[in-house]
Coordinates of C-alpha atoms in Angstrom, one line a residue:
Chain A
X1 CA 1.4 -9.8 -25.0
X2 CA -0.7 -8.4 -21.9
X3 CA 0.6 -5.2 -22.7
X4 CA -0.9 -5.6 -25.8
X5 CA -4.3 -7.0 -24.4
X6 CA -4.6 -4.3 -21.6
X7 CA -4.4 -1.6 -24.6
X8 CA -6.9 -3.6 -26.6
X9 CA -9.3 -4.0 -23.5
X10 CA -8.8 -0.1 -23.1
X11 CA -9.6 0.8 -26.6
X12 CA -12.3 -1.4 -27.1
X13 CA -13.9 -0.1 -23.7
X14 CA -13.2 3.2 -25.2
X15 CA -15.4 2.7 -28.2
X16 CA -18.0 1.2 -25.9
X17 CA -18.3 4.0 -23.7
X18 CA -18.8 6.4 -27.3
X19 CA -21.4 4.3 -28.2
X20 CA -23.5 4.4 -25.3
X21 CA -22.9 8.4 -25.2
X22 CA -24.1 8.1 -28.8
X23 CA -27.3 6.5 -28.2
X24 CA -28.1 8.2 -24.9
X25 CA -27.4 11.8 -27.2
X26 CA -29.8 10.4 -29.8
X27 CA -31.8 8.9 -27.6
X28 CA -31.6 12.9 -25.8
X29 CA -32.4 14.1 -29.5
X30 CA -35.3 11.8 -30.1
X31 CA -37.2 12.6 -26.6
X32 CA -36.5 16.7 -27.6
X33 CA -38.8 16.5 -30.6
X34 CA -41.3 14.2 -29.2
X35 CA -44.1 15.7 -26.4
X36 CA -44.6 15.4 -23.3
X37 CA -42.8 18.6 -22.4
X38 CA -42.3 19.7 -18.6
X39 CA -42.3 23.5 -19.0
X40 CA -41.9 24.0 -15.5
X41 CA -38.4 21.7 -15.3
X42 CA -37.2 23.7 -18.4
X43 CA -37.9 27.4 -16.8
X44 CA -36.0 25.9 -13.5
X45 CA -33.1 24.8 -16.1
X46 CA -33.2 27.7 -17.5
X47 CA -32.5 29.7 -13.8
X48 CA -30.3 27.1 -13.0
X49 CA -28.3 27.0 -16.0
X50 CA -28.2 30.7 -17.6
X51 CA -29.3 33.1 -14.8
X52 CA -27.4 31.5 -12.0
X53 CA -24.2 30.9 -13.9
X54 CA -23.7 35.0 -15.0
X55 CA -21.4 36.0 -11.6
X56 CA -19.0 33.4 -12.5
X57 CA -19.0 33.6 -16.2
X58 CA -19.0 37.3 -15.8
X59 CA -15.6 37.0 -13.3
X60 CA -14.2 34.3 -15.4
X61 CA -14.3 36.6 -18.4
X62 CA -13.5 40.0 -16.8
X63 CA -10.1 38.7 -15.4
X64 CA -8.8 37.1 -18.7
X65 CA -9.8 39.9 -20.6
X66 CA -8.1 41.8 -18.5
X67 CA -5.1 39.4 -17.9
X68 CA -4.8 39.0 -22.2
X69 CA -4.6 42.9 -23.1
X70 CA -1.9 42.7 -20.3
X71 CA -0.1 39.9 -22.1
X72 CA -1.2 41.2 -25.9
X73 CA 0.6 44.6 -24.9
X74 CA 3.8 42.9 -23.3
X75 CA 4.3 40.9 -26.4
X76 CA 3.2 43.1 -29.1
X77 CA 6.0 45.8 -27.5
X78 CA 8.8 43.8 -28.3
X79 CA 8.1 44.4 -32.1
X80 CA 6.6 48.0 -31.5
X81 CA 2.7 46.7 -31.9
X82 CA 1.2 47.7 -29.2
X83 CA -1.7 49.0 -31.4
X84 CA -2.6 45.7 -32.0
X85 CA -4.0 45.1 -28.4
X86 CA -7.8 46.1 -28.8
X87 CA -8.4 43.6 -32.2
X88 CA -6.0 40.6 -30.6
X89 CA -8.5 40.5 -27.5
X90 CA -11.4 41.1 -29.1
X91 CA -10.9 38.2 -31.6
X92 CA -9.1 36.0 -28.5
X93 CA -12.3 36.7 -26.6
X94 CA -15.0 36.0 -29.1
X95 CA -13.2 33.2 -31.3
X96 CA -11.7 30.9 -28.4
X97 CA -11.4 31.9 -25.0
X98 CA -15.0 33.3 -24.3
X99 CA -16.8 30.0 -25.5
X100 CA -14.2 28.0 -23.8
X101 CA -13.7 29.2 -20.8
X102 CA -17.2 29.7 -20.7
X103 CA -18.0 26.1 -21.6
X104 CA -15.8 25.0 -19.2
X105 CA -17.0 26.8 -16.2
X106 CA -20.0 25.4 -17.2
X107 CA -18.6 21.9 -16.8
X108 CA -17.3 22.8 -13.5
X109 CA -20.9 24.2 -12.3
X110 CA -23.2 22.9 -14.3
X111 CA -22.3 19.4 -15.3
X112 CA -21.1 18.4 -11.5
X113 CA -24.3 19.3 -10.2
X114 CA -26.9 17.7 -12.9
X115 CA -24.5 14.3 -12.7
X116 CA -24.9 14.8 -8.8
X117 CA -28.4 15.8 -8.6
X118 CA -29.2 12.5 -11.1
X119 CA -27.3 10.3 -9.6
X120 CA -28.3 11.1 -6.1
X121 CA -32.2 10.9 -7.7
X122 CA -30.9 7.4 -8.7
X123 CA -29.3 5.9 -5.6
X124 CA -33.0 7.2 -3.0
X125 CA -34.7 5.4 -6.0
X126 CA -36.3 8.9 -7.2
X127 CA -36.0 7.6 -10.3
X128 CA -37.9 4.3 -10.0
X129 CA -40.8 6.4 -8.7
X130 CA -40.4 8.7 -11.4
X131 CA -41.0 5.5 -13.8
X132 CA -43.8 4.0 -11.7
X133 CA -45.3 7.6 -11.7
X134 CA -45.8 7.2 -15.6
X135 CA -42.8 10.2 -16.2
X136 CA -40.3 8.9 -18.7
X137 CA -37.0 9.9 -16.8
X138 CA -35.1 11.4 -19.8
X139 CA -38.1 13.3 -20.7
X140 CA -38.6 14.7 -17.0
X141 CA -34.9 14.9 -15.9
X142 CA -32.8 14.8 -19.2
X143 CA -34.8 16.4 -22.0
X144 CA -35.3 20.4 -20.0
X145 CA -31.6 20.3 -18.9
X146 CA -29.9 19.9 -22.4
X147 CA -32.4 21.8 -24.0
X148 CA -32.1 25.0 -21.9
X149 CA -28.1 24.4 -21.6
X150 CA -28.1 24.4 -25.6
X151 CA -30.3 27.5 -25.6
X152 CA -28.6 29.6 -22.7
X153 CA -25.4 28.6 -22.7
X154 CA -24.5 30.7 -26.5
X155 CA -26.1 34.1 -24.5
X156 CA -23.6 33.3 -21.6
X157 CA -20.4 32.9 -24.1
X158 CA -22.0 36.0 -25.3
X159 CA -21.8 37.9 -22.5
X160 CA -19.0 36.9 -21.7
X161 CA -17.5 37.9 -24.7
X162 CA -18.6 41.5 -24.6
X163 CA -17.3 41.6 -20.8
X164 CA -14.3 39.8 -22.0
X165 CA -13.6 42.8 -24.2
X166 CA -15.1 45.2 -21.6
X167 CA -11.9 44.0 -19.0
X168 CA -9.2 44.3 -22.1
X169 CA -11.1 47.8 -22.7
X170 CA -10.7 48.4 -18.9
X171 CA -6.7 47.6 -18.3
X172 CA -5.7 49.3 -21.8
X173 CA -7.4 52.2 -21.2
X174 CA -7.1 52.2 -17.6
X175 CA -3.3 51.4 -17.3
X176 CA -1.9 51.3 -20.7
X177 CA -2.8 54.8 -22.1
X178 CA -5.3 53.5 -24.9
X179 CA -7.8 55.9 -26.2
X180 CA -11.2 55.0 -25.1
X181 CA -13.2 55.7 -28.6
X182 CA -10.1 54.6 -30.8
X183 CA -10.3 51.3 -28.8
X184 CA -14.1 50.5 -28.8
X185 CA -13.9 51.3 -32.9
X186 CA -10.6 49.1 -33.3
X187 CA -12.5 46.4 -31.8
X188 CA -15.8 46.8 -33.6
X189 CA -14.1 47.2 -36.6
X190 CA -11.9 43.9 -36.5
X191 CA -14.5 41.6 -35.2
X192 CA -16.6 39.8 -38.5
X193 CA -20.2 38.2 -38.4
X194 CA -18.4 34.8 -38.7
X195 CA -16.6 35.6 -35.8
X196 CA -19.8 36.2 -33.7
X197 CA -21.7 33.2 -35.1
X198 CA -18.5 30.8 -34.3
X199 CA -18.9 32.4 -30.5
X200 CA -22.6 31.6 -30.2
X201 CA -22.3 28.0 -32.3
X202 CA -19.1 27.0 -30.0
X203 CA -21.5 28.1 -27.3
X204 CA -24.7 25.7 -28.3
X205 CA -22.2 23.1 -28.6
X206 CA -20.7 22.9 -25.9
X207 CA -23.9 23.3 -23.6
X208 CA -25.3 20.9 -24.7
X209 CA -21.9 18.6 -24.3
X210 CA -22.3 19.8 -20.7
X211 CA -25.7 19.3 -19.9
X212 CA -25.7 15.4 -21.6
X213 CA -22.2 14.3 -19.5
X214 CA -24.0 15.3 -16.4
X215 CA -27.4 13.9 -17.4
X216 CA -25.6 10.4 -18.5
X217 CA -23.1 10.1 -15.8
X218 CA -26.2 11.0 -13.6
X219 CA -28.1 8.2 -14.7
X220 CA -25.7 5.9 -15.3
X221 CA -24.0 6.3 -11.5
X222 CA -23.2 3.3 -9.4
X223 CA -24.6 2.5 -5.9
X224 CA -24.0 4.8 -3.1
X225 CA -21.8 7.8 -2.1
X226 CA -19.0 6.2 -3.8
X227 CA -21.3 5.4 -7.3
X228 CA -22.2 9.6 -6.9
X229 CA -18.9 11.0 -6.1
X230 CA -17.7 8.9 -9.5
X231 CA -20.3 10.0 -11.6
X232 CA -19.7 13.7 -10.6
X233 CA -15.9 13.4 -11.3
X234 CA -16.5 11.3 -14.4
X235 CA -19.3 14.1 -15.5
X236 CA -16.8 17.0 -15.6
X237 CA -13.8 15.3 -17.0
X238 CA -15.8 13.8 -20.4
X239 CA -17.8 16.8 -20.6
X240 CA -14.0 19.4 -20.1
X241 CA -12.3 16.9 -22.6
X242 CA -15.6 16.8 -25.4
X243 CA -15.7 20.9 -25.2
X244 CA -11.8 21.0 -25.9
X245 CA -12.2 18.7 -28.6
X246 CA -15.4 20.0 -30.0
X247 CA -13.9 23.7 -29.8
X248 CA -10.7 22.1 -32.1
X249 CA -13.3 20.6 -34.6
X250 CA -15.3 23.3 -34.8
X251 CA -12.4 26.0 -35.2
X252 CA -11.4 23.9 -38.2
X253 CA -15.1 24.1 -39.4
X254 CA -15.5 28.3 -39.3
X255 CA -11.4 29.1 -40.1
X256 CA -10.1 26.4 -41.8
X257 CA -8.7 28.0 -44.9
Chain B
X1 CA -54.4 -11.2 -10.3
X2 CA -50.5 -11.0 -10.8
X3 CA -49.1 -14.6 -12.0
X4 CA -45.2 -15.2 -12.7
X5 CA -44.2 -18.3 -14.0
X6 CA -40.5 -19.5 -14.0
X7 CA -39.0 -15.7 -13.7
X8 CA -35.2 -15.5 -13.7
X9 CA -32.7 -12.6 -13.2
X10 CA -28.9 -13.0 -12.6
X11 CA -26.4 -10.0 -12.8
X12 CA -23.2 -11.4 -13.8
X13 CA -22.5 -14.4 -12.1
X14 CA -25.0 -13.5 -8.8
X15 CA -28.3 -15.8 -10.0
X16 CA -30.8 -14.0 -7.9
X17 CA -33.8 -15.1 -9.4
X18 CA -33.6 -18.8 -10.5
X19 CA -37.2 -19.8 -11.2
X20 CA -39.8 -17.5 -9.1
X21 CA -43.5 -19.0 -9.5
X22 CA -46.4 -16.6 -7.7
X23 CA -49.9 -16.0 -8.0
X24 CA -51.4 -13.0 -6.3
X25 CA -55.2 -13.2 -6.1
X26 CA -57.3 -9.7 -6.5
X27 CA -58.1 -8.3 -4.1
X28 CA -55.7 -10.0 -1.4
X29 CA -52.9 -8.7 0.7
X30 CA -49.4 -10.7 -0.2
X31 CA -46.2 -10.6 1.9
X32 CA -42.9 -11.5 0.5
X33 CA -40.5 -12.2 3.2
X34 CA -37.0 -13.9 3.1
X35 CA -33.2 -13.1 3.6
X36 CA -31.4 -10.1 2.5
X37 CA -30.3 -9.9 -1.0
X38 CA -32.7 -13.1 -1.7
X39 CA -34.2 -11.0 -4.7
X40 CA -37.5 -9.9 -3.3
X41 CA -37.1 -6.3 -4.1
X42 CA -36.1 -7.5 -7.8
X43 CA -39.3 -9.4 -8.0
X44 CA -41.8 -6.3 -7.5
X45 CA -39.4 -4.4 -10.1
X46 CA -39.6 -6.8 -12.8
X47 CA -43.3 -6.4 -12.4
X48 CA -43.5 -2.8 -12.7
X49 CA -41.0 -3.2 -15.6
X50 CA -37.8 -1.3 -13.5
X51 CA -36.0 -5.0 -14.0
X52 CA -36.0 -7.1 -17.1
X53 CA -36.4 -10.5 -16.2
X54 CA -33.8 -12.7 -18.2
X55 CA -36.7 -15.4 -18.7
X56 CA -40.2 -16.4 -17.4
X57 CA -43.9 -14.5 -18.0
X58 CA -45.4 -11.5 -15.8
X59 CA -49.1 -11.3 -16.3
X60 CA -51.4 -9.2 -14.2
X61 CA -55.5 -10.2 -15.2
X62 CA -53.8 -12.2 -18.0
X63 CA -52.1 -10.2 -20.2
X64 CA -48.4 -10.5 -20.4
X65 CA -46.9 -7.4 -18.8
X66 CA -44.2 -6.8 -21.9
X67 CA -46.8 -6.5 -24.4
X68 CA -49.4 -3.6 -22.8
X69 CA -49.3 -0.1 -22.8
X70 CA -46.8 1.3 -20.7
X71 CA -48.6 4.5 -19.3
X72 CA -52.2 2.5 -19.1
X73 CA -50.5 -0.4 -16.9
X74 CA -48.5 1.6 -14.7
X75 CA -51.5 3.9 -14.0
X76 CA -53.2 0.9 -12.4
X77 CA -49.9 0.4 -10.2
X78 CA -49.0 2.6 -6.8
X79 CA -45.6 1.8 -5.3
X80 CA -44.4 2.6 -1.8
X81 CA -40.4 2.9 -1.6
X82 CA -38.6 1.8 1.3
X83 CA -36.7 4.9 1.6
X84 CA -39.6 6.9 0.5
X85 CA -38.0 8.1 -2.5
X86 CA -39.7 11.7 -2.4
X87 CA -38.4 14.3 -5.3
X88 CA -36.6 16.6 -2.9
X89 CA -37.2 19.7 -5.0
X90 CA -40.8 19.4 -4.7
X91 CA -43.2 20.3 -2.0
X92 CA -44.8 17.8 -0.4
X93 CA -48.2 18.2 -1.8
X94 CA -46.6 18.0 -5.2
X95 CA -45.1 14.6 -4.6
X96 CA -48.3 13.1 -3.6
X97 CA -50.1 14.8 -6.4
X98 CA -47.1 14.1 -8.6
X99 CA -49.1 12.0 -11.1
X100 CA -52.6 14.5 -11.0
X101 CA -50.3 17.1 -12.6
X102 CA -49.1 15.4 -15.6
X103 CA -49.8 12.8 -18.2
X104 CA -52.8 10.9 -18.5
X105 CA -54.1 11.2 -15.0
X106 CA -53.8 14.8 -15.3
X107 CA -56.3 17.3 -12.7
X108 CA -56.4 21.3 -12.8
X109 CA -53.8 22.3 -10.1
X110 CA -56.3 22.9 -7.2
X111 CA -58.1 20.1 -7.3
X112 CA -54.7 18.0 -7.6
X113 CA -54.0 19.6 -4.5
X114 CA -57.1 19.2 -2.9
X115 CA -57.0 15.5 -3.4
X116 CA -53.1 15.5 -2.1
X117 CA -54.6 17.4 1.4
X118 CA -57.5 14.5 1.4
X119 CA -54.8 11.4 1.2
X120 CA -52.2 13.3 3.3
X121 CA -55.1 13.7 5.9
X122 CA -55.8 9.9 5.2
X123 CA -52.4 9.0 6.6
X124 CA -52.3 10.9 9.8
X125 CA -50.7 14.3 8.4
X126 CA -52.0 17.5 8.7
X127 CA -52.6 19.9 6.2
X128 CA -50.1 22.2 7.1
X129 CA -46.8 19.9 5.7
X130 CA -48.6 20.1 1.9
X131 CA -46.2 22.8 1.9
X132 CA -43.1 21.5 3.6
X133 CA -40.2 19.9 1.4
X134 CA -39.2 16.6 2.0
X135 CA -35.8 17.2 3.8
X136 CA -38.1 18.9 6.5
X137 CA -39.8 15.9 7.5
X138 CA -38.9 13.1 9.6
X139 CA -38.6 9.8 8.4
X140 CA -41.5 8.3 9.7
X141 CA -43.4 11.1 8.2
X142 CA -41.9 10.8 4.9
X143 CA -43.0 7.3 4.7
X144 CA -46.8 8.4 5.4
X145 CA -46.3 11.1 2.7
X146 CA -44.9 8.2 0.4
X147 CA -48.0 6.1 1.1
X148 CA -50.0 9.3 0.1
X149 CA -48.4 9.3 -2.9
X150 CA -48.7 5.5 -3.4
X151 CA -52.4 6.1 -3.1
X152 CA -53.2 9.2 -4.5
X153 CA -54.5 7.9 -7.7
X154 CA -57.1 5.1 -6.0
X155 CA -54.1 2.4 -7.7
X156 CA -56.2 -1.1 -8.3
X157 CA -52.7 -2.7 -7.3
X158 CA -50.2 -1.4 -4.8
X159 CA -46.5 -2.5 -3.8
X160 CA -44.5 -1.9 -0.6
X161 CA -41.3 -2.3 0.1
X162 CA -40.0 -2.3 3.3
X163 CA -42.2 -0.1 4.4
X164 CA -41.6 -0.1 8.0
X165 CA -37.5 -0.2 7.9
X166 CA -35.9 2.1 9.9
X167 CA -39.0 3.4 11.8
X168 CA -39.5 3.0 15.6
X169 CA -42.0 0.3 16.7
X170 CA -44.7 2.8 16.8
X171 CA -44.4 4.6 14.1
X172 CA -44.0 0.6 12.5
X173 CA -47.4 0.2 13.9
X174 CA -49.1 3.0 12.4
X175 CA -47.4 2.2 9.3
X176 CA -49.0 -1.6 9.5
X177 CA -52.5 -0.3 10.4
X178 CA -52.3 2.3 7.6
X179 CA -51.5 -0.3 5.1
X180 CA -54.0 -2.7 6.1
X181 CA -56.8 -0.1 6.6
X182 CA -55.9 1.5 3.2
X183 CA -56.0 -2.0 1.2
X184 CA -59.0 -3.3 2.6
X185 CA -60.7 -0.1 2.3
X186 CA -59.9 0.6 -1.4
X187 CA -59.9 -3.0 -2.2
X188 CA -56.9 -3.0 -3.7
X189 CA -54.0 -6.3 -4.6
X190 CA -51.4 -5.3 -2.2
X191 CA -47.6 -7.0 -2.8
X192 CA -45.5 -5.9 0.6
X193 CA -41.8 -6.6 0.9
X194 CA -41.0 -6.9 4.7
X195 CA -38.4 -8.9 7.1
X196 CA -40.6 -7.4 9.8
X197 CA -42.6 -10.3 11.2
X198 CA -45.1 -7.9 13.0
X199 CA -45.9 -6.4 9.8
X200 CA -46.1 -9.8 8.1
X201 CA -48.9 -10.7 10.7
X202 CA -50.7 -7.3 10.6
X203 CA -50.6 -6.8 6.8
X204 CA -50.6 -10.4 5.1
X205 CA -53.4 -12.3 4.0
X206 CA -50.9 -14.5 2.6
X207 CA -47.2 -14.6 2.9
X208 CA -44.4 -16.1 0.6
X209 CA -41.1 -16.7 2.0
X210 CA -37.9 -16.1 -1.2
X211 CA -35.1 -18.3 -0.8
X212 CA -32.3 -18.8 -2.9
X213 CA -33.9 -17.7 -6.0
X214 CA -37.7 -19.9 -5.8
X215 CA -40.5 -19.6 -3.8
X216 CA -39.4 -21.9 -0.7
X217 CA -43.0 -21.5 0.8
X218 CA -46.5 -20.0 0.4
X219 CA -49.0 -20.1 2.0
X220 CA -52.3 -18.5 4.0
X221 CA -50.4 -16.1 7.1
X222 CA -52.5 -18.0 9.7
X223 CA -50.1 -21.5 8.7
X224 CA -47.0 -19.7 8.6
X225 CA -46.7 -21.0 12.8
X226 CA -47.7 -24.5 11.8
X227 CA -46.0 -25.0 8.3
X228 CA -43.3 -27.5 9.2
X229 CA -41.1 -26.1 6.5
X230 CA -37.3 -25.4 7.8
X231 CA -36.8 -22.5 6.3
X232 CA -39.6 -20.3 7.1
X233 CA -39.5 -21.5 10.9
X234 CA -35.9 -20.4 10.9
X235 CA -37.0 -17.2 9.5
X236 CA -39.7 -16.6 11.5
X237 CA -38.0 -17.3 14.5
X238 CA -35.0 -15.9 13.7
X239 CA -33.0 -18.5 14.6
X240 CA -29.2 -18.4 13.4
X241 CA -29.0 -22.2 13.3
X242 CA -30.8 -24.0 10.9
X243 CA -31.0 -24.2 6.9
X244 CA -30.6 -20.8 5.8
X245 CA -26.9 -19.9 6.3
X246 CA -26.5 -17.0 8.7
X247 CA -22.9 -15.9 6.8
X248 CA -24.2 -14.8 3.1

């Protein structure tokens, strides 16, 4: 029986903590399309988010590129497919592992420091002032981070995915005796507009799952170092979970036959 | 003038508010001492609207706080916060000026500027930290430049709280004159949170002493010596024996 009640407690604290992530994300929406609009927090997003993230989305995506032409040509040999390398990575890269990976190195970065940065803001009462200032805190603090990770997160998954490609191009080329020419036209040749706009739509989606769990783990922090270190932990772990989820629901949407 | 009648809060099972009933004349200067965690903080909050009040009425020149205009009310407001509570990112000059640069108080950049130079001047700092961040001030000076902020705007009403914690006694001094200078000069309703009795006697024109959720006294600062009442002479002497339990 307290088995049974500790489950229930769980599950209904489960659905609690989706509804308050519902209405903050609405609440998110709502403040998006309504003025006042601080330009200058959004371009600092923007640097934050997009510019300052390249080296380790650019990394991230070189090495498995890299790492799944390696694998793609181990496999494929045991049937005599080795051919099949350039299209296998090109459509890994741009369908899944790009906007994954990319979303969740954005969790790691991104999220951690927005929940952080918030929840720190909270604790020193920066967000207090902010409200006795006349600044409505989601529109100052919330509103130009999920809007720029929305925006800028789709052009990182996309650059990842063409240096994604770029690192399979590299090692099969490099190592594995691929023609260069046969294996840029392989891959251009494979790749569909649907696969593209999945890439970029995964993208949007899952910055601005990012950009929210750090904004409303930020604000919703408890007191002290303690309250920030949970919030930052409890940041990246929704927002890591959501993107897997959101990248299942969403492959169903674009390829479900 | 600020009125509450019969304001509670509780959070969970802690009742910290049980019943507060203040009356802040314009114009004056009011202290709010008492113990820690007695709710005084929570009290200049559920003013400004940072706290919900689970019952009672907040009205400042009569009309109920819930039921103005949010930007309009809290333009008349300027709040000093014990630690400061400076943006970190921003330089100093735009913390001060903070509100002349957006919403409805809004100023073209350099005059903004200009005006945050003027108040940072105002409390003893010199031009030259407009440009320094936050992190590269001391605390003491960070205090002044949240003091600059609280003012920046020429606020009809201003709060402090704690604004001499954590300072040396002579930085707490300059802190005390600055406040009381500033008030009297800009006329201003002043609501000060302290448990420093130096800056109770150099700031207050009247002084309310919290305890256990109500108003235990209030009263002009010149009777706070010759009240009688228990509670504020423990307090004021800081004696550990007496009413107010020392183990909280």
């Amino acid at each position: 029986m307290k088995l049974l009640a500790a489950i229930g407690r769980a599950f209904l604290g489960l659905l609690a903590a989706i509804g308050r992530i519902a209405i903050f994300a609405g609440q998110t929406l709502g403040h998006i399309v309504r003025g006042p609009f601080y330009l200058r927090e959004l371009a600092i997003s923007f640097l934050n988010i997009g510019w300052l993230s390249l080296p380790v989305v650019g990394l991230t995506s070189l090495f498995t590129g890299a790492a799944l032409a390696l694998q793609i040509y181990a496999g494929s040999a045991r049937f005599s497919a080795e051919a099949v390398v350039p299209q296998i990575v090109a459509i890994g890269m741009v369908r899944e592992l790009g906007p994954v990976l990319v979303g969740l190195m954005i969790a790691a970065r991104v999220t951690s420091s927005i929940a952080a940065e918030i929840a720190t803001m909270k604790v020193t009462e920066q967000i207090d002032a902010l409200v006795t200032l006349s600044t409505h805190p989601m529109k100052y603090l919330t509103v130009p981070r999920v809007l720029a990770a929305t925006i800028v997160v789709p052009l990182l998954v996309a650059v990842g995915d063409i240096i994604g490609i770029f690192g399979g191009y590299a090692v099969a080329t490099g190592t594995l005796g691929f023609n260069p020419a046969a294996y840029i036209r392989n891959t251009l040749d494979f790749l569909e507009l649907k696969d593209v706009v999945s890439s970029l739509a995964k993208g949007a989606m899952f910055g601005f799952i990012a950009a929210l769990m750090g904004c409303y783990y930020g604000m919703n922090s408890g007191r002290g170092a303690q309250g920030v270190g949970s919030a930052t932990k409890g940041s990246v772990e929704a927002a890591a979970v959501l993107i897997l989820g959101a990248n299942f629901v969403l492959t169903g949407v674009f390829f479900s036959i | 003038m600020i009125e509450l009648i019969g304001v509670t809060k509780s959070f969970g099972n802690n009742h910290v508010l049980r019943g507060v009933d203040l009356t802040v004349d314009r114009g004056t200067s009011l202290v709010i001492i008492g113990g820690s965690g007695t709710g005084k903080s929570i009290t200049i909050k559920s003013v400004l609207g940072l706290v919900t009040p689970d019952a009672g009425k907040i009205t400042v020149d009569g009309q109920d706080v819930t039921q103005t205009d949010r930007d309009a009310f809290l333009a008349r407001f300027g709040m000093l916060f014990q630690g400061a509570a400076l943006f970190d990112s921003l330089p100093v000059w735009q913390n001060v000026a903070f509100r002349l640069l957006r919403g409805s108080l809004k100023r073209p950049k350099d005059e903004a500027r200009q005006i945050a130079i003027e108040k940072l001047r105002r409390v003893g700092l010199t031009p030259d930290v407009a440009d320094r961040l936050p992190a590269e001030l001391s605390g003491g000076m960070q205090k002044r430049v949240g003091l600059a902020r609280a003012i920046a705007a020429d606020p009809e009403i201003i709060f402090f709280d704690e604004p001499t914690t954590g300072l040396d006694p002579i930085m707490a001094g300059v802190i005390n004159d600055l406040i009381r200078e500033i008030v009297v000069e800009m006329g201003a309703t002043a609501i000060t949170i302290t448990h420093d009795m130096t800056s109770v006697r150099a700031i207050a024109d009247n002084v309310a002493m919290l305890h256990d959720g109500v108003i235990q006294w209030a009263g002009p600062v010149g009777d706070i010596d010759t009240s009688g009442d228990p509670y504020l002479d423990q307090f004021i002497h800081g004696r550990a024996i007496g009413p107010i339990e020392a183990v909280r």
